[in-house]
PDB file of C-alpha atoms and ligand atoms in Angstrom:
ATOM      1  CA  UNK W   1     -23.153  30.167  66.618  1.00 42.00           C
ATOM      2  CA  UNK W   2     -21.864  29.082  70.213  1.00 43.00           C
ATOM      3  CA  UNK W   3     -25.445  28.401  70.932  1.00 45.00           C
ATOM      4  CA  UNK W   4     -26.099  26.781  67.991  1.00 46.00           C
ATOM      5  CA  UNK W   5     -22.909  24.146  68.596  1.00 43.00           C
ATOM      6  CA  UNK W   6     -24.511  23.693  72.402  1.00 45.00           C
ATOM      7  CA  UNK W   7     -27.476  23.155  71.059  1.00 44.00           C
ATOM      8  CA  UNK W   8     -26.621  20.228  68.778  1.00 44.00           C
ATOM      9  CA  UNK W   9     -24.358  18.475  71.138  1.00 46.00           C
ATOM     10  CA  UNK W  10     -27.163  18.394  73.898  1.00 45.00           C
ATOM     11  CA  UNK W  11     -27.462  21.704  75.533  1.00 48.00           C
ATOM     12  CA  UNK W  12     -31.170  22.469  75.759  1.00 53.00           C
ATOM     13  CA  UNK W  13     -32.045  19.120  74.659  1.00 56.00           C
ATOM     14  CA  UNK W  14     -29.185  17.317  77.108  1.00 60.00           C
ATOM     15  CA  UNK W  15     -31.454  17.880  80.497  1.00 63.00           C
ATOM     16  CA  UNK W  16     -34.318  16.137  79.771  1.00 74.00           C
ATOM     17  CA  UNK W  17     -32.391  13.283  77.868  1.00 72.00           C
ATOM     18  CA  UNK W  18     -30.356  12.542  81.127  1.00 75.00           C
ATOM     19  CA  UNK W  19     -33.222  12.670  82.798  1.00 78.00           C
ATOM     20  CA  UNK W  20     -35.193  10.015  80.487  1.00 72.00           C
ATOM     21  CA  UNK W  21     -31.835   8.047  80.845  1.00 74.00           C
ATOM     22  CA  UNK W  22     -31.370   8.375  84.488  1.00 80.00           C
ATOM     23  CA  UNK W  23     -35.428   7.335  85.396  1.00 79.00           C
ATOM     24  CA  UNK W  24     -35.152   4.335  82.638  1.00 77.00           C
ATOM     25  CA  UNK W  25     -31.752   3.331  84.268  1.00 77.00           C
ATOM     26  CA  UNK W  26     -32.981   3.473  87.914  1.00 81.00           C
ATOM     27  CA  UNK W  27     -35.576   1.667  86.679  1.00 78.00           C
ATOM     28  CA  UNK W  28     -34.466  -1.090  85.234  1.00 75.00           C
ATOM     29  CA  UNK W  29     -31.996  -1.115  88.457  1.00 77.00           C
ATOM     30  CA  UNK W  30     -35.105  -1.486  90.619  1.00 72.00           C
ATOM     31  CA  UNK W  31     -36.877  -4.035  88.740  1.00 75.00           C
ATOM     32  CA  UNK W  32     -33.866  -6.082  88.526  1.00 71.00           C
ATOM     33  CA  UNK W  33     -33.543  -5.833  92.436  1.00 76.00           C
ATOM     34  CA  UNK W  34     -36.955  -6.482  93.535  1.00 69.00           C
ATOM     35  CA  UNK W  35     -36.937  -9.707  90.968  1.00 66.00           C
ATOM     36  CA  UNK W  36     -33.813 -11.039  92.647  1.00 66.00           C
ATOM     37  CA  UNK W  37     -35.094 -10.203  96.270  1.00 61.00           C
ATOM     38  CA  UNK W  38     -38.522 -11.972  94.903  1.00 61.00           C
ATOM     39  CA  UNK W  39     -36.136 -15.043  94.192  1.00 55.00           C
ATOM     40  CA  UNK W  40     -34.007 -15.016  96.514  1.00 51.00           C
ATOM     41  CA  UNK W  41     -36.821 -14.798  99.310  1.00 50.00           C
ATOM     42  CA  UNK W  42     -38.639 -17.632  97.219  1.00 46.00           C
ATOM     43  CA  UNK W  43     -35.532 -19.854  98.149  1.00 42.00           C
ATOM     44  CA  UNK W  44     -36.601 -19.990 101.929  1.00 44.00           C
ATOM     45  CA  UNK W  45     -40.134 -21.463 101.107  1.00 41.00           C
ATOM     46  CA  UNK W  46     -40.240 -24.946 100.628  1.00 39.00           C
ATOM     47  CA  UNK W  47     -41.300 -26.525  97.655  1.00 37.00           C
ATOM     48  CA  UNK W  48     -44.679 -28.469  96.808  1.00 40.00           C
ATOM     49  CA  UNK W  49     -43.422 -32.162  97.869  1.00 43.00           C
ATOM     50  CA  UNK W  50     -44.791 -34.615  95.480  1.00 46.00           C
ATOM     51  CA  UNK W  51     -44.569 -37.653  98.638  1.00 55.00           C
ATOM     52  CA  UNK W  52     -46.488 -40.348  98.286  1.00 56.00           C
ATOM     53  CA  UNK W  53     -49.121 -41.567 101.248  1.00 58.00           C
ATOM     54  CA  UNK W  54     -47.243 -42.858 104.011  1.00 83.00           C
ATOM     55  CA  UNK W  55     -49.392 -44.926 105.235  1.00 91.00           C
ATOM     56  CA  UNK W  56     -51.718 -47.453 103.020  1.00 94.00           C
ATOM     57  CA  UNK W  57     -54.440 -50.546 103.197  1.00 97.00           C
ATOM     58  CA  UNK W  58     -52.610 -53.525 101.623  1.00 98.00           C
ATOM     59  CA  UNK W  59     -55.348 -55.829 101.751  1.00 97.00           C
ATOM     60  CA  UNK W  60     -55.850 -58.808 103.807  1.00 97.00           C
ATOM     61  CA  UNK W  61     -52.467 -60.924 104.030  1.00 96.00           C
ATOM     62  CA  UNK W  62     -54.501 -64.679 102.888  1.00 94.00           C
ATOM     63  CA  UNK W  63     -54.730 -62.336  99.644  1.00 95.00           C
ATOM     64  CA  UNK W  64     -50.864 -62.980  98.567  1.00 97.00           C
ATOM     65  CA  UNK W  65     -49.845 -65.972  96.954  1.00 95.00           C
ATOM     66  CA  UNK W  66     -47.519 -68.497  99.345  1.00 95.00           C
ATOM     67  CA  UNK W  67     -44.665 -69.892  97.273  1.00 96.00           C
ATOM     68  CA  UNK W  68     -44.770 -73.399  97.105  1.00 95.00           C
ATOM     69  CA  UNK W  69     -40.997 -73.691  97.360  1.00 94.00           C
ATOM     70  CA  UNK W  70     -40.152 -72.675 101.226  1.00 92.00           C
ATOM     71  CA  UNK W  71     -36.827 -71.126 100.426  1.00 93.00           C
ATOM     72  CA  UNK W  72     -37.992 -69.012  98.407  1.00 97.00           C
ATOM     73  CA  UNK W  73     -40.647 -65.552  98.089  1.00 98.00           C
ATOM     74  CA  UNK W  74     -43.608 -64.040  96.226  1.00 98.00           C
ATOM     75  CA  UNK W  75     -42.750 -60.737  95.044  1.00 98.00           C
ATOM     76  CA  UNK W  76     -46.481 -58.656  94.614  1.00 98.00           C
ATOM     77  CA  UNK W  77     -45.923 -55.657  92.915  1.00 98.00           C
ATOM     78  CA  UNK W  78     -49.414 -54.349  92.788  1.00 97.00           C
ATOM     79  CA  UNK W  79     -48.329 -51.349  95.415  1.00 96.00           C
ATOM     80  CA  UNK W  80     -44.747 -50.914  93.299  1.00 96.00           C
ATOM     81  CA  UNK W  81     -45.535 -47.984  90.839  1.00 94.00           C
ATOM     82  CA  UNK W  82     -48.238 -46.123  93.667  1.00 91.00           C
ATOM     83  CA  UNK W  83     -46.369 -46.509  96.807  1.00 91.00           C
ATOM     84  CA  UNK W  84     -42.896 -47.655  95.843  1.00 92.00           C
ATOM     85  CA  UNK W  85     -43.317 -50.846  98.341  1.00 95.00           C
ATOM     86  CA  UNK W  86     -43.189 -54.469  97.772  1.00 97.00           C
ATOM     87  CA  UNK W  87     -45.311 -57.017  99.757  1.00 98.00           C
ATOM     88  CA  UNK W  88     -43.201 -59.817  99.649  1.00 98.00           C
ATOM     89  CA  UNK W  89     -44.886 -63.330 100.801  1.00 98.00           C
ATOM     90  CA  UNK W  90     -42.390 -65.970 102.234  1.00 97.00           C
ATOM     91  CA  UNK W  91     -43.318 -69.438 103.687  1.00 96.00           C
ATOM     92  CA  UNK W  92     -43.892 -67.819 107.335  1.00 95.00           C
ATOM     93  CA  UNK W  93     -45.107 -64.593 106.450  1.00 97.00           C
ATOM     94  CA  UNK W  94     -45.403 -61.119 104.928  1.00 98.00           C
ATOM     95  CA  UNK W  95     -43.131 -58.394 104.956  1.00 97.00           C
ATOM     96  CA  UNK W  96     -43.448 -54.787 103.038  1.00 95.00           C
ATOM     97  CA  UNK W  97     -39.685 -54.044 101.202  1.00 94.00           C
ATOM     98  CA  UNK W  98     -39.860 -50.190 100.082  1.00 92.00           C
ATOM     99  CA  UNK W  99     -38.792 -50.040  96.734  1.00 94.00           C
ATOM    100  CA  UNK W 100     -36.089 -47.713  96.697  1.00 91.00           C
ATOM    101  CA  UNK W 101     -32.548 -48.422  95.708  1.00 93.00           C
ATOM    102  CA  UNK W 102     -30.363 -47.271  98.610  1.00 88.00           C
ATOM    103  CA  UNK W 103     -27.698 -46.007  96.333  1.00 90.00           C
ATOM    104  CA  UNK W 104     -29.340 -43.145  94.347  1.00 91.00           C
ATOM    105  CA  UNK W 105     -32.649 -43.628  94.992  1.00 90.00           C
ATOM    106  CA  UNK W 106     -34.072 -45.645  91.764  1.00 94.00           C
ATOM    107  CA  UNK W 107     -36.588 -48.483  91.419  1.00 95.00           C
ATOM    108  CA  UNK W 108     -35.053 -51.609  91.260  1.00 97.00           C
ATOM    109  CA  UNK W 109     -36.942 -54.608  89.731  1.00 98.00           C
ATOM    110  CA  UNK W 110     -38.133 -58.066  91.196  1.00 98.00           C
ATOM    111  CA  UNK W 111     -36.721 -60.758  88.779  1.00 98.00           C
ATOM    112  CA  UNK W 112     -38.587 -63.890  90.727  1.00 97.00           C
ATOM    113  CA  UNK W 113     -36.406 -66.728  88.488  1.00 97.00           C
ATOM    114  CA  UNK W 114     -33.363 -65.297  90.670  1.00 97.00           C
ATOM    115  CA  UNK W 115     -34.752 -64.287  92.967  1.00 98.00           C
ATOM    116  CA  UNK W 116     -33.145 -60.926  92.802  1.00 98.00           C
ATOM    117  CA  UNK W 117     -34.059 -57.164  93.236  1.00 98.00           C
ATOM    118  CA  UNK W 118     -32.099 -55.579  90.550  1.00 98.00           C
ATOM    119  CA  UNK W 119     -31.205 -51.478  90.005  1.00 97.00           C
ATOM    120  CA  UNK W 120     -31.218 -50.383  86.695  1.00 98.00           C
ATOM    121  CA  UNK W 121     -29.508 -47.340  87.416  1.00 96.00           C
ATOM    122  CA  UNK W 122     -25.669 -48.870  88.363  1.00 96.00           C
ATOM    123  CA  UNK W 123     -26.622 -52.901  88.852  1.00 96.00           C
ATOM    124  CA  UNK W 124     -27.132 -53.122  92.875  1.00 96.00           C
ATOM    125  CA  UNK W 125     -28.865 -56.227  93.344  1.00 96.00           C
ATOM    126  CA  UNK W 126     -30.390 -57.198  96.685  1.00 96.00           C
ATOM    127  CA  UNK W 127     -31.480 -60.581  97.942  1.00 97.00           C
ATOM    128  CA  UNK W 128     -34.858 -61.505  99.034  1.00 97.00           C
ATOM    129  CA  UNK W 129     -34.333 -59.892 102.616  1.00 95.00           C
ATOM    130  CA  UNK W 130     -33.410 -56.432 101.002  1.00 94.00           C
ATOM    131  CA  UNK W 131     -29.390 -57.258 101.662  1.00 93.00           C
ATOM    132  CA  UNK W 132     -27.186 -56.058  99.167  1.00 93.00           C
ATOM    133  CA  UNK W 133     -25.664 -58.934  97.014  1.00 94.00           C
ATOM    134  CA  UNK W 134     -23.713 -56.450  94.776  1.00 94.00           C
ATOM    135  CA  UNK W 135     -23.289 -53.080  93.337  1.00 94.00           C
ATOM    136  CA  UNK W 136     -22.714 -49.904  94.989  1.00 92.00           C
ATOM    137  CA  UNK W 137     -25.488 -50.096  97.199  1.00 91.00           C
ATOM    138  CA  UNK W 138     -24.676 -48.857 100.779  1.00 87.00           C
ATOM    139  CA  UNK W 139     -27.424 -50.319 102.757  1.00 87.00           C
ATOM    140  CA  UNK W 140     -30.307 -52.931 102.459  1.00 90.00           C
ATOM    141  CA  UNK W 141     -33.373 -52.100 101.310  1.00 92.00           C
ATOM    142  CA  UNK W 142     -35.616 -50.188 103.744  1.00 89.00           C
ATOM    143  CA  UNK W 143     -38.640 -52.460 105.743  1.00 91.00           C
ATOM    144  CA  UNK W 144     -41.813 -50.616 105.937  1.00 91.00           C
ATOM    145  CA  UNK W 145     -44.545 -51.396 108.714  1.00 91.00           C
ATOM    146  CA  UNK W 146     -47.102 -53.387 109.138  1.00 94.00           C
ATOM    147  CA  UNK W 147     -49.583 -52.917 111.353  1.00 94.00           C
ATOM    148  CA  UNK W 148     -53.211 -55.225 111.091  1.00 96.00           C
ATOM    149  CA  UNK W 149     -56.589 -53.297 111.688  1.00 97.00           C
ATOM    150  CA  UNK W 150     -59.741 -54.462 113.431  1.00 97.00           C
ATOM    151  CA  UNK W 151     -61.024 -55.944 110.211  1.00 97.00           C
ATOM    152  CA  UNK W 152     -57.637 -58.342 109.322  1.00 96.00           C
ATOM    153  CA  UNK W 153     -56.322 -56.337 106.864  1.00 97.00           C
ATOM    154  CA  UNK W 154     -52.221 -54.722 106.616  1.00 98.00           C
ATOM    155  CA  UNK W 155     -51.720 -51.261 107.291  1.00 97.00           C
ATOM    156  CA  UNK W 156     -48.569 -50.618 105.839  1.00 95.00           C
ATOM    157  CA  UNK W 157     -46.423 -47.633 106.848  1.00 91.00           C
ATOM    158  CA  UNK W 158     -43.471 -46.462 105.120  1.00 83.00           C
ATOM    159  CA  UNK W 159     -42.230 -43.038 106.988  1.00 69.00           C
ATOM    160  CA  UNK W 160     -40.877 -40.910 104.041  1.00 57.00           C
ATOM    161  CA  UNK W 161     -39.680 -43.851 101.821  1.00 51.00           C
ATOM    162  CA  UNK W 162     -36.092 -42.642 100.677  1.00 48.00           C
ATOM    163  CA  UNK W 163     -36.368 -39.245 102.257  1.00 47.00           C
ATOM    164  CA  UNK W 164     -36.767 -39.613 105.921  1.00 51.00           C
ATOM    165  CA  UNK W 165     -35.725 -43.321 106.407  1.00 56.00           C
ATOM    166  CA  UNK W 166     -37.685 -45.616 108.733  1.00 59.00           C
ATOM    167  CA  UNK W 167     -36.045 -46.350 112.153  1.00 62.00           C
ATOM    168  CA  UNK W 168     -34.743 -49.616 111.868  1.00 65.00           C
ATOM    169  CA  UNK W 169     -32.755 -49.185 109.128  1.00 62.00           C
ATOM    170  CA  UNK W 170     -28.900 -48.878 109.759  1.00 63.00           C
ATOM    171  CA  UNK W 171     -26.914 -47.889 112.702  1.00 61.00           C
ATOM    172  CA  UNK W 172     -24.338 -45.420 111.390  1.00 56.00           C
ATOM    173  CA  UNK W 173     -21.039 -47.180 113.543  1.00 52.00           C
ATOM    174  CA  UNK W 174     -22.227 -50.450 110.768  1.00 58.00           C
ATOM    175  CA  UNK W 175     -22.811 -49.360 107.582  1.00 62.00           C
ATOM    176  CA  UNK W 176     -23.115 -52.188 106.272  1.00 68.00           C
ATOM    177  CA  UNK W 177     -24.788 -53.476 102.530  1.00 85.00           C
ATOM    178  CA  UNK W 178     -26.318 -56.639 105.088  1.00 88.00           C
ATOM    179  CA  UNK W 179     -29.054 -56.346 108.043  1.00 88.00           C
ATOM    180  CA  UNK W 180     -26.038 -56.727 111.082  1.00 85.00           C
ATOM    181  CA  UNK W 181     -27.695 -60.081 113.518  1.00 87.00           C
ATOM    182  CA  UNK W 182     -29.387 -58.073 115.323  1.00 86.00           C
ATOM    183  CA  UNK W 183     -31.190 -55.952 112.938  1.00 87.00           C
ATOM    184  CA  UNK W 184     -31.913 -59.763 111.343  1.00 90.00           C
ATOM    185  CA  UNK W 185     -33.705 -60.787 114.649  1.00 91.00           C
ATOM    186  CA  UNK W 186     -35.771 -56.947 114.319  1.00 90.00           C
ATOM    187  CA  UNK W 187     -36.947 -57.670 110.695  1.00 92.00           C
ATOM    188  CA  UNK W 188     -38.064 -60.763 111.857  1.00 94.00           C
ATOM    189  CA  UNK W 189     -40.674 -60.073 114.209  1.00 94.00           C
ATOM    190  CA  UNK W 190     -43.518 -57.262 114.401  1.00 94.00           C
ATOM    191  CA  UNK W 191     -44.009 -54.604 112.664  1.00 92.00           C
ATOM    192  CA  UNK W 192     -41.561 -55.659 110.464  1.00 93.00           C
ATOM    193  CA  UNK W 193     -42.976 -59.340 109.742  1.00 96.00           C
ATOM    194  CA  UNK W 194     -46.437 -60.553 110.091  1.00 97.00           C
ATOM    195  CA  UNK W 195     -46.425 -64.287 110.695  1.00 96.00           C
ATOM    196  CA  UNK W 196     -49.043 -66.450 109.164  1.00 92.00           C
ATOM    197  CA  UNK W 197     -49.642 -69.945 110.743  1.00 83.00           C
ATOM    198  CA  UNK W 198     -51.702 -71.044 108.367  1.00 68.00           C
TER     199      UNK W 198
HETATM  200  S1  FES Q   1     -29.585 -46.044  92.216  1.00 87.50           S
HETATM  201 FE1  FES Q   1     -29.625 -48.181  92.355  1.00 87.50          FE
HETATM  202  S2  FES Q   1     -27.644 -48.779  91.946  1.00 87.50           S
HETATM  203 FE2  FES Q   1     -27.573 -46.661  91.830  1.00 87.50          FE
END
């Protein structure tokens, strides 16, 4: 009878149950481990970066349309949804603006009848030099390079657009939404501005 109560509250049965329980349960332990140590070694490896071409033909610069008022620009977009840059055409020149919005990092818009780059995102607007007219924008818009090759046309070069900003962008001691004078006299000039006589 004593054997008989054992018997049905585990006794010869009870071994090999525990031991079911006890290899399932380690299991399950181990596989839980080795995902987490998969993960957690995962973190270390960077991530595919979805970056887009740093550097890029734009085309000869007789190509963009002069405006016919002096004071003000020609906005071409044609490079806007590919490389996130904007080559902007003013009565002296050409200069590439990189279109991303120094507060969060959105694409603001070219409204020519204002003459306005406009963010979407919280309502920074920047002037036609990239300056910061109003919203929470920290800094001007970024200036990409341009560089002409052999055969007349702009190599543009924009670093890592919002990522890894180009080097004349800000000095930290100013950080200010406007290019500080001396920064003006830099965006003026090579690489940052290509003059056309013509
Ligand atoms: S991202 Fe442009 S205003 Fe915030």
């Amino acid at each position: 009878m004593a054997e008989h109560v054992s018997e049905s509250s585990g006794g010869k049965g009870a071994p090999s149950r525990r031991k079911f329980f006890l290899i399932t349960g380690w299991s399950s332990l181990g596989l839980f481990l080795s995902g987490a140590g998969a993960a957690f070694a995962r973190y270390f490896y960077p991530g595919v970066l979805y970056e887009p071409q740093t550097t890029f033909n734009a085309g000869r610069p007789e190509e963009y349309v002069k405006p016919v008022n002096p004071t003000e620009v020609v906005v071409d977009e044609r490079f806007k949804s590919s490389q996130r840059v904007w080559i902007v055409r003013s009565s002296k020149g050409v200069y590439a603006m990189v279109g991303v919005c120094t507060h969060l990092g959105c694409t603001p818009n070219w409204f020519p009848g204002e003459q306005r780059f406009k963010c979407p995102c919280h309502g920074s607007n920047y002037n036609v030099e990239g300056e910061v007219v109003a919203g929470p924008a920290p800094l001007p818009l970024f200036r990409a390079k341009i560089k002409l090759a052999p055969d007349g046309s702009m190599i543009i070069t924009t670093g890592l657009l919002g990522i890894k900003r180009p080097e004349l962008q800000y000095k930290k001691s100013t950080l200010l939404p406007r290019w500080t004078d001396e920064e003006k006299i830099d965006i003026a000039k090579a690489p940052y501005f290509l003059e056309i006589k013509a």
